[in-house]
Structure formats: C-alpha cells, structure tokens
mmCIF file of C-alpha atoms in Angstrom:
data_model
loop_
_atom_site.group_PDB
_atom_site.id
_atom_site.type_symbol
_atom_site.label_atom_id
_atom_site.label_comp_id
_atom_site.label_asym_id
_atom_site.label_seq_id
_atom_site.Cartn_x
_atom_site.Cartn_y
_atom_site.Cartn_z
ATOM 1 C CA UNK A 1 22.399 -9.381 14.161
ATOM 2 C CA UNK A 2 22.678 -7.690 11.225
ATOM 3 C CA UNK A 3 21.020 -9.765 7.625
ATOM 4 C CA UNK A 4 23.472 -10.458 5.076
ATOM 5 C CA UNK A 5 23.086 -11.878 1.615
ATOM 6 C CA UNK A 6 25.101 -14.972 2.838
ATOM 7 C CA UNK A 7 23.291 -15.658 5.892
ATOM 8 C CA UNK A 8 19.957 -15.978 3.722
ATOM 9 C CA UNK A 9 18.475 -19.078 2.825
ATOM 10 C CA UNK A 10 15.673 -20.129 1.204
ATOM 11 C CA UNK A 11 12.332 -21.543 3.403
ATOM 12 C CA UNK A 12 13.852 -19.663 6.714
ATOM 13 C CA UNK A 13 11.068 -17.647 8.444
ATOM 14 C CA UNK A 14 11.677 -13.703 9.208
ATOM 15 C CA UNK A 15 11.537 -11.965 12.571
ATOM 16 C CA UNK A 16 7.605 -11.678 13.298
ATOM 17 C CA UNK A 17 5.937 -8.374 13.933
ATOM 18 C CA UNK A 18 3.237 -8.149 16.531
ATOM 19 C CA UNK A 19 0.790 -5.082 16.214
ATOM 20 C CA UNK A 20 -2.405 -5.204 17.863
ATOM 21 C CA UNK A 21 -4.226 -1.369 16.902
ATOM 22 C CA UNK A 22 -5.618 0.914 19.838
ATOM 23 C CA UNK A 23 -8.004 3.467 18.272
ATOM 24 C CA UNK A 24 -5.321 6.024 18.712
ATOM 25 C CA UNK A 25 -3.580 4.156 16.235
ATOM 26 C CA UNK A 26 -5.758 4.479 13.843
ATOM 27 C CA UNK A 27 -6.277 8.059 14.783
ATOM 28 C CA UNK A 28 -2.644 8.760 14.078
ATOM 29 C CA UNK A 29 -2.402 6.191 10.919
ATOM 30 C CA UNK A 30 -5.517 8.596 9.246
ATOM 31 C CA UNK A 31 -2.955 11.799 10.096
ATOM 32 C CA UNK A 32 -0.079 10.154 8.791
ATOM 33 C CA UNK A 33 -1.826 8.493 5.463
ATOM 34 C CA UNK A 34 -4.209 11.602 4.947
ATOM 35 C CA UNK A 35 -7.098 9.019 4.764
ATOM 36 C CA UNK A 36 -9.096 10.115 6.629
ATOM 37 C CA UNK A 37 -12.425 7.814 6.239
ATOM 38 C CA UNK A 38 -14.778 7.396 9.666
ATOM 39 C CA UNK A 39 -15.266 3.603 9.751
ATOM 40 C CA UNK A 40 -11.779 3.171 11.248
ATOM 41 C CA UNK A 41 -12.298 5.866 14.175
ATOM 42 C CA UNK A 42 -15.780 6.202 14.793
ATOM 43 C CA UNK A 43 -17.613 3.295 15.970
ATOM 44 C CA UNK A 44 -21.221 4.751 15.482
ATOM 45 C CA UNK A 45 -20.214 5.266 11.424
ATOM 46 C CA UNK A 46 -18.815 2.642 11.300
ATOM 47 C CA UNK A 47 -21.689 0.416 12.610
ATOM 48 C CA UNK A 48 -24.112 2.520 10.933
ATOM 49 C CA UNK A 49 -22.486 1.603 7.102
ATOM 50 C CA UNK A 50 -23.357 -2.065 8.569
ATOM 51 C CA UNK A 51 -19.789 -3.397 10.077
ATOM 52 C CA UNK A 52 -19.390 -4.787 13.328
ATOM 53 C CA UNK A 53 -16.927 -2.409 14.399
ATOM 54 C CA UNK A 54 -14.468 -0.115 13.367
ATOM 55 C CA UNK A 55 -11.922 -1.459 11.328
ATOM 56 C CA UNK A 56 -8.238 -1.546 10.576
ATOM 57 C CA UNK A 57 -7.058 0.315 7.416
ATOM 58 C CA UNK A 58 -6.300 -2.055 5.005
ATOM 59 C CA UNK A 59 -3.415 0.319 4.084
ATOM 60 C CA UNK A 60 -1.475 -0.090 7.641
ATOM 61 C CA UNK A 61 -1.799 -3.817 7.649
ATOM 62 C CA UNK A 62 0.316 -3.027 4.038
ATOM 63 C CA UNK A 63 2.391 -0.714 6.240
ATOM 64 C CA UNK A 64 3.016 -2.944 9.007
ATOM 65 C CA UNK A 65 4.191 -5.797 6.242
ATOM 66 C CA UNK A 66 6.210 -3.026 5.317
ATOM 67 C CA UNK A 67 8.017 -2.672 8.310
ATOM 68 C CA UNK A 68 7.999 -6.316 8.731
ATOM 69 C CA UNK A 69 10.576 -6.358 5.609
ATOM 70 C CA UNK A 70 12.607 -3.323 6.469
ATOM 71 C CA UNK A 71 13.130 -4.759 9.993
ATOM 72 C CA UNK A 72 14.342 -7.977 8.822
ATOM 73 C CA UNK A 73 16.467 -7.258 6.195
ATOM 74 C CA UNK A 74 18.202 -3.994 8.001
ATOM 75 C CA UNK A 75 20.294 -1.917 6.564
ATOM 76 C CA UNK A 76 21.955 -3.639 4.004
ATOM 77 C CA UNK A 77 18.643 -4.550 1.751
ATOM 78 C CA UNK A 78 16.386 -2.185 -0.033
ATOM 79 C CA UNK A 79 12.472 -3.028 -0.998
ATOM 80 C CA UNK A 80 12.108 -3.177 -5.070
ATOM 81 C CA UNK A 81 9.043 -4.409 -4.379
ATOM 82 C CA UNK A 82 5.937 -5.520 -2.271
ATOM 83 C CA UNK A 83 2.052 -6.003 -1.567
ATOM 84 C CA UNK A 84 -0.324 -7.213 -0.702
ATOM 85 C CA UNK A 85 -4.725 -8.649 -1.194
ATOM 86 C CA UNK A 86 -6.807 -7.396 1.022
ATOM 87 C CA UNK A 87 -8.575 -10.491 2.224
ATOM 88 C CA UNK A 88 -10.077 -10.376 5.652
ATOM 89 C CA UNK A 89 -10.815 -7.280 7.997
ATOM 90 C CA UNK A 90 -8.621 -6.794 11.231
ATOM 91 C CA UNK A 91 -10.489 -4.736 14.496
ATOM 92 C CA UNK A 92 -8.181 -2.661 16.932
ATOM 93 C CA UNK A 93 -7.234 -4.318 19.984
ATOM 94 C CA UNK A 94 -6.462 -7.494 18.736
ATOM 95 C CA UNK A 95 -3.326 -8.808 17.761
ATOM 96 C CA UNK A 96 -2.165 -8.760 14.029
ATOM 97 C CA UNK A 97 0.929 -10.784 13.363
ATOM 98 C CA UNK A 98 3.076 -10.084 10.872
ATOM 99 C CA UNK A 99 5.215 -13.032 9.603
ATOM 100 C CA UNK A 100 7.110 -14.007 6.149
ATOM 101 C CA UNK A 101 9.122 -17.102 5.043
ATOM 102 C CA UNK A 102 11.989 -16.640 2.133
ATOM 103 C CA UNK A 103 10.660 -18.242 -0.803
ATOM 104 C CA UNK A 104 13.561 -17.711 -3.197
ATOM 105 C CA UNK A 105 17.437 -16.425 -3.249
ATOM 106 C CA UNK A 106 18.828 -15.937 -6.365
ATOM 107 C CA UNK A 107 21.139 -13.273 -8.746
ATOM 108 C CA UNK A 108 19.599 -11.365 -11.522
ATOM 109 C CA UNK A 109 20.863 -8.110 -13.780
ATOM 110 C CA UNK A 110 23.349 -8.174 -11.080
ATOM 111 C CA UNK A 111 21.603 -7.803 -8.019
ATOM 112 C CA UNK A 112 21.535 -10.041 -5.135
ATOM 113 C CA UNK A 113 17.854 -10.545 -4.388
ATOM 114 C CA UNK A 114 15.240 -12.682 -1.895
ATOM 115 C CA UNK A 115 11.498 -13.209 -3.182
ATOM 116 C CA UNK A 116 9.595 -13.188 0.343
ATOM 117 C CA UNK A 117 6.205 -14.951 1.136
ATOM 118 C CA UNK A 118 4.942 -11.872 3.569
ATOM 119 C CA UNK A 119 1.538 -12.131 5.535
ATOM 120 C CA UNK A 120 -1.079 -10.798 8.840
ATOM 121 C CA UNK A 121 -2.476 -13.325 10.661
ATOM 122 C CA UNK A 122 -5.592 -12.417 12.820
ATOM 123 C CA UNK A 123 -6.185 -14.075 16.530
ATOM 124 C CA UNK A 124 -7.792 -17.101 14.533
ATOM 125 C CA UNK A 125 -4.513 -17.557 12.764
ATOM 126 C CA UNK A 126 -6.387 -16.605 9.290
ATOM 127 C CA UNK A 127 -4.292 -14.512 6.711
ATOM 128 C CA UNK A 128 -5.756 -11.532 6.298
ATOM 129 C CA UNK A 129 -3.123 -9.636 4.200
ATOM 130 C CA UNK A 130 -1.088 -11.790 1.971
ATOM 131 C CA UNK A 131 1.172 -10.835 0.175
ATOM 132 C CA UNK A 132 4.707 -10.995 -1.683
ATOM 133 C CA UNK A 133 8.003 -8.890 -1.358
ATOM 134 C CA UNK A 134 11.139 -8.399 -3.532
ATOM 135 C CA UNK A 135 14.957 -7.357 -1.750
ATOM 136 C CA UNK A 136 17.974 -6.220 -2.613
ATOM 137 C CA UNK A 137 20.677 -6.839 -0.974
ATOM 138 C CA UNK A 138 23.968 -4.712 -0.815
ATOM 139 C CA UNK A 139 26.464 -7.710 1.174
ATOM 140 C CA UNK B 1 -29.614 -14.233 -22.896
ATOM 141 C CA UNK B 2 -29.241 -10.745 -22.426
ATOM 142 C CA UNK B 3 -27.597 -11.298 -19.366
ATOM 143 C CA UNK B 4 -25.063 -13.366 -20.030
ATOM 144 C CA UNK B 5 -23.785 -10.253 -21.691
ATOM 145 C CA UNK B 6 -20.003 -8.586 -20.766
ATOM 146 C CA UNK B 7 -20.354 -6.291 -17.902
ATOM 147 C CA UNK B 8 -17.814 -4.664 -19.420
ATOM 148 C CA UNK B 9 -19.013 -2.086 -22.159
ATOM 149 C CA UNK B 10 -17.301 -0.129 -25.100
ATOM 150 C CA UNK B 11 -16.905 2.769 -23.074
ATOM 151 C CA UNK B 12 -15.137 0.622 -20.160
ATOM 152 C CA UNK B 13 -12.744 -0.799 -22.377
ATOM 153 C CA UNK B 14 -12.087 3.046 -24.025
ATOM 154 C CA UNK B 15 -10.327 3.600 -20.935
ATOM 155 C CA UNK B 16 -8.096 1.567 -20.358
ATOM 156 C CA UNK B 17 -4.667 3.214 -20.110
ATOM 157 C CA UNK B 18 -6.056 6.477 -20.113
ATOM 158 C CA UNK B 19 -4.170 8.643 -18.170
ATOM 159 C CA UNK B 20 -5.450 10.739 -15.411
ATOM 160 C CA UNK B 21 -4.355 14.867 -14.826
ATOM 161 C CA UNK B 22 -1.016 14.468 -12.888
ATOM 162 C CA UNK B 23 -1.400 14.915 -8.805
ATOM 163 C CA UNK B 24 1.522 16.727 -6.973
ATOM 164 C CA UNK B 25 2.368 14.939 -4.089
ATOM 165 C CA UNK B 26 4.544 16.088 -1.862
ATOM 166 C CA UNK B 27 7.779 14.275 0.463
ATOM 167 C CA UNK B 28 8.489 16.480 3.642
ATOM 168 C CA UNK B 29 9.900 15.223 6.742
ATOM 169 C CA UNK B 30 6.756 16.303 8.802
ATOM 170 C CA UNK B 31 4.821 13.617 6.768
ATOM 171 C CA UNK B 32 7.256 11.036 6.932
ATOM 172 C CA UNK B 33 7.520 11.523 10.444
ATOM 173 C CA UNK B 34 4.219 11.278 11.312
ATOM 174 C CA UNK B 35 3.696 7.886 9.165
ATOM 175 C CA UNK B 36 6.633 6.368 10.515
ATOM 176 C CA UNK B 37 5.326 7.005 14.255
ATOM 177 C CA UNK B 38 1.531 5.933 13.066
ATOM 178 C CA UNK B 39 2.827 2.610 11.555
ATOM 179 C CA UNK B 40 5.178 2.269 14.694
ATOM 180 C CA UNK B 41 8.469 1.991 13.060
ATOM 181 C CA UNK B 42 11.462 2.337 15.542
ATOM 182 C CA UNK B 43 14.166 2.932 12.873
ATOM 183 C CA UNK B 44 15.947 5.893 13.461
ATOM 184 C CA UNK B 45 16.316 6.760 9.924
ATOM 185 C CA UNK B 46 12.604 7.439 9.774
ATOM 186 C CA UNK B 47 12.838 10.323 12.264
ATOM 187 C CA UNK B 48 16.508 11.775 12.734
ATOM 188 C CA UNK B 49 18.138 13.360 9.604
ATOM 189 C CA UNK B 50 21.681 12.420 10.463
ATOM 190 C CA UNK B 51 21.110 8.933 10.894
ATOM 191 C CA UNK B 52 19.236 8.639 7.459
ATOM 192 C CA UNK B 53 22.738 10.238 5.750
ATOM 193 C CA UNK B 54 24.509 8.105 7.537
ATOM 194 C CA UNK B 55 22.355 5.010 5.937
ATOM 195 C CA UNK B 56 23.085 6.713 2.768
ATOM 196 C CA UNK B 57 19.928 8.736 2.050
ATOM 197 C CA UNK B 58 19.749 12.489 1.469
ATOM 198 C CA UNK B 59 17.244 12.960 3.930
ATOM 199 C CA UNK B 60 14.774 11.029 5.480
ATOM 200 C CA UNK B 61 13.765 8.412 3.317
ATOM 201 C CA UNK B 62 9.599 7.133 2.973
ATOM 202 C CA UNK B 63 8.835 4.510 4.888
ATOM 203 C CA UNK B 64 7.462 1.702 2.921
ATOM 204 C CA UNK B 65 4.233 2.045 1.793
ATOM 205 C CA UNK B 66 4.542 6.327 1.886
ATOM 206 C CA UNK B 67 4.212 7.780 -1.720
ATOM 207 C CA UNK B 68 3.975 11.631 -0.194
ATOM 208 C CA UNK B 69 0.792 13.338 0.686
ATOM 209 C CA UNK B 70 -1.466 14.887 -2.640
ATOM 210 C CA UNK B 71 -0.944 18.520 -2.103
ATOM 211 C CA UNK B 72 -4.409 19.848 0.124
ATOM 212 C CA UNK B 73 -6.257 22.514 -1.732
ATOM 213 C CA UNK B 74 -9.573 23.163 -0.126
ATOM 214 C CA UNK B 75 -10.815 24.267 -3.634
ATOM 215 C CA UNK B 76 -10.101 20.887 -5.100
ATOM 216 C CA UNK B 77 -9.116 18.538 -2.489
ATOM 217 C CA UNK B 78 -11.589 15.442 -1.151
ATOM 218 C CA UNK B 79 -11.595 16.479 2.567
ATOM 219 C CA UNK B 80 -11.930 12.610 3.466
ATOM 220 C CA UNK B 81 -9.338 11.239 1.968
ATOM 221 C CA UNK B 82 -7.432 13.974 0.483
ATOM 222 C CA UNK B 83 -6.909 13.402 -3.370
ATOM 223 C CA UNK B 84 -8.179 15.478 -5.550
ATOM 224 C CA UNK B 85 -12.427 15.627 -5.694
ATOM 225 C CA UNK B 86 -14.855 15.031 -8.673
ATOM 226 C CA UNK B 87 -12.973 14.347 -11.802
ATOM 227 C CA UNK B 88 -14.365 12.395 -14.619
ATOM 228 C CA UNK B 89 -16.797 9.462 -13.427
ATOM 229 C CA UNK B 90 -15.408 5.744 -14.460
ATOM 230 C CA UNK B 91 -17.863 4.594 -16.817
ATOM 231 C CA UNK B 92 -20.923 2.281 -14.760
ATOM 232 C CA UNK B 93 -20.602 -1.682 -15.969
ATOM 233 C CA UNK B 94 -23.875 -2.679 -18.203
ATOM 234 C CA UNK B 95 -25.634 -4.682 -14.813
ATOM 235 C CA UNK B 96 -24.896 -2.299 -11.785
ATOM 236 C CA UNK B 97 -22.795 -3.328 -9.041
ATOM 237 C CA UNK B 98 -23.388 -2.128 -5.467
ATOM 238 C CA UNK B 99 -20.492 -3.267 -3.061
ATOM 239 C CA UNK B 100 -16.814 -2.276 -3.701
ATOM 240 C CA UNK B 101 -13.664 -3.737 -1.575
ATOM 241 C CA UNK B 102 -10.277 -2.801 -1.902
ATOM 242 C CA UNK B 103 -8.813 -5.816 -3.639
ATOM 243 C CA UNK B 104 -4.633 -5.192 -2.547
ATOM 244 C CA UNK B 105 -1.802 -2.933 -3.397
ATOM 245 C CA UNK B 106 1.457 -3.725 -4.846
ATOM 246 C CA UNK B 107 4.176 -0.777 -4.683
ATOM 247 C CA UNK B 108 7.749 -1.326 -7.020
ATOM 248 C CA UNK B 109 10.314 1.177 -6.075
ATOM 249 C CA UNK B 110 12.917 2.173 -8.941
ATOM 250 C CA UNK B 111 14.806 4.553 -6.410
ATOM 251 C CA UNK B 112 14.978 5.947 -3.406
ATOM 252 C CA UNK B 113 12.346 8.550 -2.247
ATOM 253 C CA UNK B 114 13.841 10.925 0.445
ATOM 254 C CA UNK B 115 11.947 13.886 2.001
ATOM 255 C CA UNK B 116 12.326 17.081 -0.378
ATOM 256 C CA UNK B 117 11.105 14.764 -3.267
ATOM 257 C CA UNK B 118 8.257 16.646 -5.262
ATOM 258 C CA UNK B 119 6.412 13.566 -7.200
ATOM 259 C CA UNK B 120 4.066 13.816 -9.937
ATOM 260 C CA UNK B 121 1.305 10.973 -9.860
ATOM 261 C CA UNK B 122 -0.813 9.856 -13.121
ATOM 262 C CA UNK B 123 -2.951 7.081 -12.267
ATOM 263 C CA UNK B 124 -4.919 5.039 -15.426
ATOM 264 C CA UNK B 125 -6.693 1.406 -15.233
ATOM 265 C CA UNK B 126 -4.548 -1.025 -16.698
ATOM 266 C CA UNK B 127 -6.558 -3.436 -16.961
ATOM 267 C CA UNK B 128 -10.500 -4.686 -16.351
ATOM 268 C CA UNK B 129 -11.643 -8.213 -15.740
ATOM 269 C CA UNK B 130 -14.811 -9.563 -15.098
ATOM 270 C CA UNK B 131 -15.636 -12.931 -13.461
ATOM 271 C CA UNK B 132 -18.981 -14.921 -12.541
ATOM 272 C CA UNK B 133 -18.199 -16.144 -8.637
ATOM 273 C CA UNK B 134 -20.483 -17.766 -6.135
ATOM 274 C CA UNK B 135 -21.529 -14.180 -5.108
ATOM 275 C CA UNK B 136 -22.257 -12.852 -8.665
ATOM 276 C CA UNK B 137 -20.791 -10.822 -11.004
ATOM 277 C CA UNK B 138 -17.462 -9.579 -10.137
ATOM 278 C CA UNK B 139 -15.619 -6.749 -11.639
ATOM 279 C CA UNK B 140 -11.867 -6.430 -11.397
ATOM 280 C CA UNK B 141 -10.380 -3.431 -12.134
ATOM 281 C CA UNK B 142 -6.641 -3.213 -11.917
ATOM 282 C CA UNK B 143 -4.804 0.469 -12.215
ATOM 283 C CA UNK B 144 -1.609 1.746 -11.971
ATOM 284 C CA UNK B 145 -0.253 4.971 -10.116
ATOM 285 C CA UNK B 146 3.177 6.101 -11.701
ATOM 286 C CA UNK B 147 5.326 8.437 -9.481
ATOM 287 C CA UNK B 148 7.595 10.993 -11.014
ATOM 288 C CA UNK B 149 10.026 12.706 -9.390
ATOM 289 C CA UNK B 150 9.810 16.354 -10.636
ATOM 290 C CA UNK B 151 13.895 17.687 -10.437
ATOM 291 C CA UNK B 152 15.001 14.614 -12.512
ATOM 292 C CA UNK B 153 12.029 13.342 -14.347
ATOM 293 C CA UNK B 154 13.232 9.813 -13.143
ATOM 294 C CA UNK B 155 9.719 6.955 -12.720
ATOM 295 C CA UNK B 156 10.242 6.039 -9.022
ATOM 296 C CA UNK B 157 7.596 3.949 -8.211
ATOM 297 C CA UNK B 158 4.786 2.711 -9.646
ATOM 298 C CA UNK B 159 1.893 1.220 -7.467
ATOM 299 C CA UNK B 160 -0.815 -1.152 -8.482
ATOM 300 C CA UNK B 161 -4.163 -1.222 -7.294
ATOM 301 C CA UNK B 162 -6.657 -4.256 -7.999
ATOM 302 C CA UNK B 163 -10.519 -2.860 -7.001
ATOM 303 C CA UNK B 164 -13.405 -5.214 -6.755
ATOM 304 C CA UNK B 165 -16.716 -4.666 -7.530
ATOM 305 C CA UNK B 166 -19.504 -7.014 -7.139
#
C-alpha cells in the first residue's frame, strides 16, 4: 500500500529492512561507491590493520537507511534530508536491520513533511548507525 | 600546564571555511546502476529509464546516498578511493593524534539529481571541536561538501561529514 501524507502518524514504526552483507556485497558496494579500501574485502588486510574481520562500509549501512526511507515512503515522498553516526562496526554475514519510527508530522514553508528516527541494529540488537531523516510528501 | 593547552592551533582555526579546488563528479546511469544493485534496491526507477520518467525524473535519479563518482584521472586520482590525491595537508593538532573514525554523514538534497547531472564539489571544514573524553583528547572536525550542478549553477546538495580524531 502506497504511503500517503494522511495515513502518517506520529510514533508509527516503518517497514524494516533486513540486509545481512556476503563479501560479494561488499565487492560490488566498493564498484558502485568507488571506495575502494581493502579492510572490507580482504580479510588478511583487514586483520593485519588490527580488526577482527573485514568490515561493513560505514557508507552502505548509510545506504541501506537510505533505502529504508525511499521504500517506506514510495513514490509520493522525496528525501530533503538524512544521516547518520557511525557508532559500531557491522561484519558480512550477519544480519543488519534497518528500522525507523516517525518522530514528527507537521507543515512548514508549505511542505508536508515527517522527521524520522532511522537506525541498524546488529544481531545483539545494538544501534550501530543512528541516525535522522527529513520527507516530503506530495499527497 | 602546557598540556592543558587547545589542540587546536592558529593555523587549524585559519581554515575553517576554506574552500577546497572544486571536484567534477559525474551522474551517469552506469554508476547509478551499479550502486543501486550494490545497495540492493529493487525500485525500478533505479535501473529502467522509462519508469524513472514516469516517477517524474528526467532520467534515472541517484539513489540516496549517491553524489556521482569524482571523475578518475590516473594522473591525479587516489586509486583507493578515487578522489583526487595529495592536495594541501590539514594542519596536525598541537598533541598528535593517532586513530581516526569516521564520525557520520548527513546528506540535504535541494533538488533532484538525475543521471546526466555534471556536479561540481567544494568541500571546506566548517567547523573544529575538541573535547577531553575517557579515551583522551578528541578532535572533531565537521566539513561540508557542497554539490553544484554545472548547466544551472543551482546548490543541490550539501553533505556533512563529522571526523574524529583521538
């Protein structure tokens, strides 16, 4: 079902996102953001600059809260704005869930807009990317 | 004490709002592509030209997060990550600081950004903080990225950046 304005309200969770990263992921994320940095796709690097593993970009955790948003709010919201503290590390092959609660509806300069709470949650349910997001909506 | 000195020096602060050489980045559908299918988006509009127009872009639009790709030069380009290499060293604080994490990102969007888009990004600290945490001295440095589109001029985004050193 498609979001509206009117069928917003404020404290209502979002549709989660579940991502959990294979290394090809992260293979493909490096192609796709150009960074290109060996601790998330080679383990021996990665170990060797004194992590435990490789590790998830913090960049795609911002890009899968990214998608999180557009999901939810379809085609009738844009972004104006959203981001997110890089607080904890995330490891491929283990889930990362994406989740948000509405925090505030409310007009301004016109616009009809929603202030989201937006985070990742790691296996142990800590928030690893928290984070805010601004939408407009068109209806 | 001596120590209890600002990390922050003269020269630091002589920064601030300094901006950098602009960075061509480029929008192209390739990119987009491929970051839409590395993040694992499934909207349509991310992929098939049509369906973006008929969402009311002009072409594919970025997904969120996607600022186009710095233009690759191997005569000036970082081949790790890309951006352009070297450039004028930020200033050291007055006690060094060894470890640096990548604090969080903030993108706001004042348009759309649609694949033909040529933008022209000028980064430049904004702002430097300094606090004394159970792990030491902390540097914050906060800086801002603005993204021009280059056949109207128009500010499109602007993304924030918040490093830590400590």
């Amino acid at each position: 079902m498609t979001v509206t304005w009117d069928s917003i309200s404020e404290g209502q969770a979002i549709t989660e996102l579940k991502k959990n990263c294979s290394t090809q992921q992260l293979v493909q994320w490096a192609a796709g953001s150009g960074d290109f940095y060996q601790i998330h796709y080679d383990k021996d690097f990665a170990v060797g600059t004194g992590l435990s593993n490789i590790i998830v970009h913090g960049a795609l955790k911002n890009a899968f809260l990214g998608q999180l948003v557009h999901d939810w709010m379809g085609p009738n919201g844009r972004i104006k704005k959203y981001g997110c503290s890089y607080r904890g590390m995330d490891y491929p092959n283990q889930d990362i869930t994406c989740k948000g609660i509405v925090r505030r509806k409310y007009e301004e300069g016109g616009e009809k807009l929603v202030d989201l709470e937006i985070w990742s949650e790691n296996p142990e349910g800590n928030k690893t990317t928290p984070g805010t997001a601004t939408v407009a909506f068109s209806k | 004490m001596a120590d209890e000195e600002s990390l922050i020096t003269d020269e630091m602060r002589a920064t601030i709002g300094v901006r950098s050489e602009p960075t061509i980045c480029e929008v192209d559908k390739l990119q987009i592509r491929l970051f839409a299918r590395s993040v694992g988006h499934v909207d349509p509009i991310f992929y098939d030209e049509a369906e973006a127009k008929k969402a009311g872009y002009r072409s594919l639009p970025c997904p969120p997060g996607y600022l186009g790709t710095p233009v690759y030069d191997p005569r000036y380009s970082d081949p790790t990550f890309g951006g352009r290499r070297g450039g004028a060293r930020a200033p050291e604080p007055r006690r060094p600081l060894k470890r640096i994490l990548n604090g969080g990102t903030e993108i706001e969007y004042f348009d759309s950004i649609c694949a033909g888009d040529v933008l022209e990004s000028t980064s430049y600290v904004s702002e430097i903080v300094e606090r004394k945490g159970s792990i030491g001295d902390m540097l914050i440095t906060t800086s801002k990225n603005e993204y021009k589109r280059k056949s109207d001029g128009k500010v499109v985004a602007v993304m924030t950046g918040t490093g830590i050193r400590y």
